[in-house]
PDB file of C-alpha atoms in Angstrom:
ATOM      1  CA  UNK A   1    -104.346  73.387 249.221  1.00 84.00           C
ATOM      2  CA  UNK A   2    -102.790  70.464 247.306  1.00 90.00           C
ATOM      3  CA  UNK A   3    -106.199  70.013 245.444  1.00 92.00           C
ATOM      4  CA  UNK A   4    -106.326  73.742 244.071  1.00 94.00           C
ATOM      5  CA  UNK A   5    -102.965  73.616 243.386  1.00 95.00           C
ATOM      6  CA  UNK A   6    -104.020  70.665 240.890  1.00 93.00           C
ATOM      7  CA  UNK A   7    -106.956  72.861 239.676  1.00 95.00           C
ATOM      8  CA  UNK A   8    -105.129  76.099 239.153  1.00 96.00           C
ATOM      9  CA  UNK A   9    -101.823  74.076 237.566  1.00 95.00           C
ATOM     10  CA  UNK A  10    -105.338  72.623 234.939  1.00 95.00           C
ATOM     11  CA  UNK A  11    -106.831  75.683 234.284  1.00 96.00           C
ATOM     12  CA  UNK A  12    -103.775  77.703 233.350  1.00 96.00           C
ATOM     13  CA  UNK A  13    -102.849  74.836 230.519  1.00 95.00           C
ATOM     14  CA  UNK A  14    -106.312  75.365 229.069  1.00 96.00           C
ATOM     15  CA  UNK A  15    -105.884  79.006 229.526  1.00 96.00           C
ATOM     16  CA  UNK A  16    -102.813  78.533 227.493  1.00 96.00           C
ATOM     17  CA  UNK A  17    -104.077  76.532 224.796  1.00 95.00           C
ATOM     18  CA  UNK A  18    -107.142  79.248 224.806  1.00 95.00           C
ATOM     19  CA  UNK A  19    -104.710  82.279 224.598  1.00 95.00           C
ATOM     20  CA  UNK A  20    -102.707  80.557 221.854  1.00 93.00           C
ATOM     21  CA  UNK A  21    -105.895  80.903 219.649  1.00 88.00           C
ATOM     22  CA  UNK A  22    -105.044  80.406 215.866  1.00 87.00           C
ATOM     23  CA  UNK A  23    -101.428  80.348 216.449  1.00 90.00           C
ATOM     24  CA  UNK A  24    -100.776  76.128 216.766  1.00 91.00           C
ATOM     25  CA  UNK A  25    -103.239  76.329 213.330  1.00 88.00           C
ATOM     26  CA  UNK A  26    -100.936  74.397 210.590  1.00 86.00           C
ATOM     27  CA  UNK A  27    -100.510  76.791 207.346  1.00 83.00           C
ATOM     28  CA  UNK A  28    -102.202  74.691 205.087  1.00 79.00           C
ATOM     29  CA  UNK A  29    -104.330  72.034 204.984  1.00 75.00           C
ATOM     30  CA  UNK A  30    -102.600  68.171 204.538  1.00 72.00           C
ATOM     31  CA  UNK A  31    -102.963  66.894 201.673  1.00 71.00           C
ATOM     32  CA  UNK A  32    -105.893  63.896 202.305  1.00 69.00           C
ATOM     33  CA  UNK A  33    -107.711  66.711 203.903  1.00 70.00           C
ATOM     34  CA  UNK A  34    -111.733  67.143 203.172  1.00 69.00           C
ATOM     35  CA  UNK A  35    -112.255  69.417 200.257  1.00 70.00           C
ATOM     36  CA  UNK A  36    -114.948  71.346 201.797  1.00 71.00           C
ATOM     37  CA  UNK A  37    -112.557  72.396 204.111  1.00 67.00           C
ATOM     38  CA  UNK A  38    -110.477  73.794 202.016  1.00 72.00           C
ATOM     39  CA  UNK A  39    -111.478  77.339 200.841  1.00 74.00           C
ATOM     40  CA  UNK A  40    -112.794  78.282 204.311  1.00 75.00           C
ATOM     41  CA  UNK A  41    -109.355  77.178 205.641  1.00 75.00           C
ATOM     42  CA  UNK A  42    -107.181  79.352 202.946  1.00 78.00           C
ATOM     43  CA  UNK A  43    -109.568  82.389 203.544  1.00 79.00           C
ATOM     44  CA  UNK A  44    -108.973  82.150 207.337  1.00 77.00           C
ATOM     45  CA  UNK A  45    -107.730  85.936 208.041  1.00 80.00           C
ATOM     46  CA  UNK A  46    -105.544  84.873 211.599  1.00 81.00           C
ATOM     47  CA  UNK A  47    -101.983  83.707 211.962  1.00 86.00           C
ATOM     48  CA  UNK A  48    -101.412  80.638 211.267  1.00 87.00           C
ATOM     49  CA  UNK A  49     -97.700  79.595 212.423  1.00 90.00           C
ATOM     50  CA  UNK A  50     -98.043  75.826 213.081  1.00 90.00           C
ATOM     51  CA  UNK A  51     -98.532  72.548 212.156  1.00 90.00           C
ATOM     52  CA  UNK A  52    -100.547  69.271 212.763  1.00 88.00           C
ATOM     53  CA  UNK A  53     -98.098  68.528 215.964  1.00 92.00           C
ATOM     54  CA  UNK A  54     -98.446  71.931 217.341  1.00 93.00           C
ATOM     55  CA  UNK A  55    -102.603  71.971 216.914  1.00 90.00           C
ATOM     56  CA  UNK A  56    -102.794  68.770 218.203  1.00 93.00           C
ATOM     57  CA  UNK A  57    -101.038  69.853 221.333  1.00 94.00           C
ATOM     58  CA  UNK A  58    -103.365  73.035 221.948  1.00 95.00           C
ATOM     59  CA  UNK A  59    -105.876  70.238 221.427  1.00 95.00           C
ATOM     60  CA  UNK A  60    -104.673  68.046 224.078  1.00 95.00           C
ATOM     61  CA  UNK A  61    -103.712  70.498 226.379  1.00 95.00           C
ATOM     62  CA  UNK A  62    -107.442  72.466 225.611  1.00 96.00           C
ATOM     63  CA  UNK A  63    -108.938  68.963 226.280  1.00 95.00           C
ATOM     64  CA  UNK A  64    -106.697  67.754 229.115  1.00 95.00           C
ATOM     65  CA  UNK A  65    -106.641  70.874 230.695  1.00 94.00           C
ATOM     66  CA  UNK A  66    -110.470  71.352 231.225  1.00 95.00           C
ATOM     67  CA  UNK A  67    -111.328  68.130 231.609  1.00 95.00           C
ATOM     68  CA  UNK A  68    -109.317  67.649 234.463  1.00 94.00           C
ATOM     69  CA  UNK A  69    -109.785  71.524 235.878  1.00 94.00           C
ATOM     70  CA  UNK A  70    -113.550  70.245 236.247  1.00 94.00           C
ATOM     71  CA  UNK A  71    -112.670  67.069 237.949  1.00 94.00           C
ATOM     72  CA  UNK A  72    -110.781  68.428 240.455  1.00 94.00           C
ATOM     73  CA  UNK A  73    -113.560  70.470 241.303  1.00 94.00           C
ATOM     74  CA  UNK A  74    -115.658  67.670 242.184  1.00 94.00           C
ATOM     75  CA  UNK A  75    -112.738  66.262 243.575  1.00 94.00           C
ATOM     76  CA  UNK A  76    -112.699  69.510 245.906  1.00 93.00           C
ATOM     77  CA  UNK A  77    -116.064  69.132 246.688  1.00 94.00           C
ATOM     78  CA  UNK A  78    -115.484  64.932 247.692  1.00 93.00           C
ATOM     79  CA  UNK A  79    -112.913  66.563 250.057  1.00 93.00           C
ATOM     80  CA  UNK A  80    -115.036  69.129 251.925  1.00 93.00           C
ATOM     81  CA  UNK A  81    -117.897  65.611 252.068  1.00 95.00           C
ATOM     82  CA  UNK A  82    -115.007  64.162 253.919  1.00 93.00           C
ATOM     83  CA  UNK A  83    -113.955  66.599 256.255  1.00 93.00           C
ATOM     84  CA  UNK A  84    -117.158  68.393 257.169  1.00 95.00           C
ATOM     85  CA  UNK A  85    -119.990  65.460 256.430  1.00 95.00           C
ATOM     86  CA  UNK A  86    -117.822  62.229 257.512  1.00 94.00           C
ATOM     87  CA  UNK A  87    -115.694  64.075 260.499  1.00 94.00           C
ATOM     88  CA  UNK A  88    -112.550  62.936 259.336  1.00 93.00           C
ATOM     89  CA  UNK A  89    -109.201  64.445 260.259  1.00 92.00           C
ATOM     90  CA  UNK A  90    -106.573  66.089 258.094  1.00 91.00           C
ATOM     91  CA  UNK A  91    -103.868  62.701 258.519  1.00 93.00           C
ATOM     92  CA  UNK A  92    -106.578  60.515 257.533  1.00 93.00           C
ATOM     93  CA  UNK A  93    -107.939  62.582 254.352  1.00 91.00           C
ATOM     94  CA  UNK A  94    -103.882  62.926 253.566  1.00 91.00           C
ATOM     95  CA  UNK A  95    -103.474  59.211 253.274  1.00 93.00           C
ATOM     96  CA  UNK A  96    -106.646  57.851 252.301  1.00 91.00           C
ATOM     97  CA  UNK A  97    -108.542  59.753 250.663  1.00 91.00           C
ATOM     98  CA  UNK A  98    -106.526  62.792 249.009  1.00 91.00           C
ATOM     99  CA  UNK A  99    -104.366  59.887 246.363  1.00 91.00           C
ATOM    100  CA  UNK A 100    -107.748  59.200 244.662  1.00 91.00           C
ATOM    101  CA  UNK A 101    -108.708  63.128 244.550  1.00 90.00           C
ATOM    102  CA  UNK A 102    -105.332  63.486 242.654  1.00 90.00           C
ATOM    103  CA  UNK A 103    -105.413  60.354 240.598  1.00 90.00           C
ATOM    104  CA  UNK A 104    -108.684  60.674 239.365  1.00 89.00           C
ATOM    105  CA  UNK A 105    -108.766  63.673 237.516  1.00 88.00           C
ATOM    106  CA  UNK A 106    -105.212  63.135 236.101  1.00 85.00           C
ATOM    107  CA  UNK A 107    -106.854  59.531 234.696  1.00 87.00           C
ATOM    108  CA  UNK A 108    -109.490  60.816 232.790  1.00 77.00           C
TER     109      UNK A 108
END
């Protein structure tokens, strides 16, 4: 249960960052910005209510979020190997096994 919890607690901050849509979006465009960026930008019809911080978070948390959802499915997958294809009990999988399930999705 520990692993879906990690999936679920994933998806719903990519969910988040997907719901926020244009929201995080800065107003305008920084100054160094491409110029054939620009117009498109400006003509953009959604609400835009942030700034660079706030679209880099929906960025990270997008990225972050996904990246890891998908990881801990494999990582769910690696656990069902262990307990069905290897035979291994629940105490074992617990200690051994289940701190790399968690740490690897949370690394990449």
């Amino acid at each position: 249960h520990r692993i879906m919890f990690g999936m679920s607690v994933c998806d719903i901050m990519c969910s988040v960052a997907m719901a926020a849509t244009s929201l995080p979006m800065p107003k305008s465009l920084p100054d160094g910005a491409n110029k054939s960026y620009t117009k498109p930008y400006e003509e953009w019809s959604g609400t835009k209510l942030g700034n660079i911080k706030t679209c880099e978070a929906q960025g990270f948390l997008f990225t972050f979020g996904a990246t890891s959802m998908f990881s801990y499915n494999a990582m769910l997958c690696l656990y069902y190997a262990c307990a069905i294809g290897l035979v291994m009990d629940e105490r074992k999988i617990r200690k051994i096994v289940e701190p790399v399930l968690h740490g690897f999705p949370l690394a990449v």
